């Protein structure tokens, strides 16, 4: 489900006389004997969206634990084409300077009451690219002036590998975030590598 339907469902808070939108979704699943639903909201845009999505899931924690086999948590796209002023990790395991990381995200599900064994860590099979402002400044958070190579600042993992080989890119493993990035000239790519 994409916006606005999921936005409407999440914003429909239940009243005594009217079932919540999410209740209607679960009733529809049962009525038509579906195996489940993929609530893939990419991405809640406003703080209200985030709050409502949290409320939607909060009302379902007991139901999730009792009825869902698993939750596929998107543990990637922490930075990308929507944030072109600086390079960023695609899927940092840790964030030493904040709380935008896979470990923090998964812990928030657990803190909300979701059973850890139901969580599946989603991984990206692509990279996000930026054009560096200054090729000599190339770490995570380096100033950028726009998107780098690829389709809208994205490259498949195989394209990242080809780019790195063809351009003799410098590949860096960033220990604090447990993530990879590469750079060549003004091109910078954040990605996950099979060596993680």
mmCIF file of C-alpha atoms in Angstrom, residues 3 6-7 19-20 26 46-47 59 80 90 102 116 126 136 140 146 149 166 189:
data_model
loop_
_atom_site.group_PDB
_atom_site.id
_atom_site.type_symbol
_atom_site.label_atom_id
_atom_site.label_comp_id
_atom_site.label_asym_id
_atom_site.label_seq_id
_atom_site.Cartn_x
_atom_site.Cartn_y
_atom_site.Cartn_z
ATOM 1 C CA UNK A 3 0.295 6.902 0.061
ATOM 2 C CA UNK A 6 -1.917 3.865 4.128
ATOM 3 C CA UNK A 7 -1.778 7.482 5.310
ATOM 4 C CA UNK A 19 -14.017 0.751 13.453
ATOM 5 C CA UNK A 20 -10.539 1.969 12.676
ATOM 6 C CA UNK A 26 -7.713 -7.082 8.904
ATOM 7 C CA UNK A 46 5.526 14.361 8.147
ATOM 8 C CA UNK A 47 5.844 14.030 11.911
ATOM 9 C CA UNK A 59 -2.594 -0.823 18.547
ATOM 10 C CA UNK A 80 19.667 9.224 -0.482
ATOM 11 C CA UNK A 90 22.829 3.675 3.060
ATOM 12 C CA UNK A 102 19.776 -0.542 11.900
ATOM 13 C CA UNK A 116 12.775 -10.176 18.425
ATOM 14 C CA UNK A 126 22.027 -1.303 -4.343
ATOM 15 C CA UNK A 136 39.639 15.736 -1.297
ATOM 16 C CA UNK A 140 30.645 10.041 5.461
ATOM 17 C CA UNK A 146 23.980 16.702 -6.061
ATOM 18 C CA UNK A 149 26.173 8.332 -11.163
ATOM 19 C CA UNK A 166 36.369 0.540 -13.911
ATOM 20 C CA UNK A 189 28.718 5.690 -3.354
#
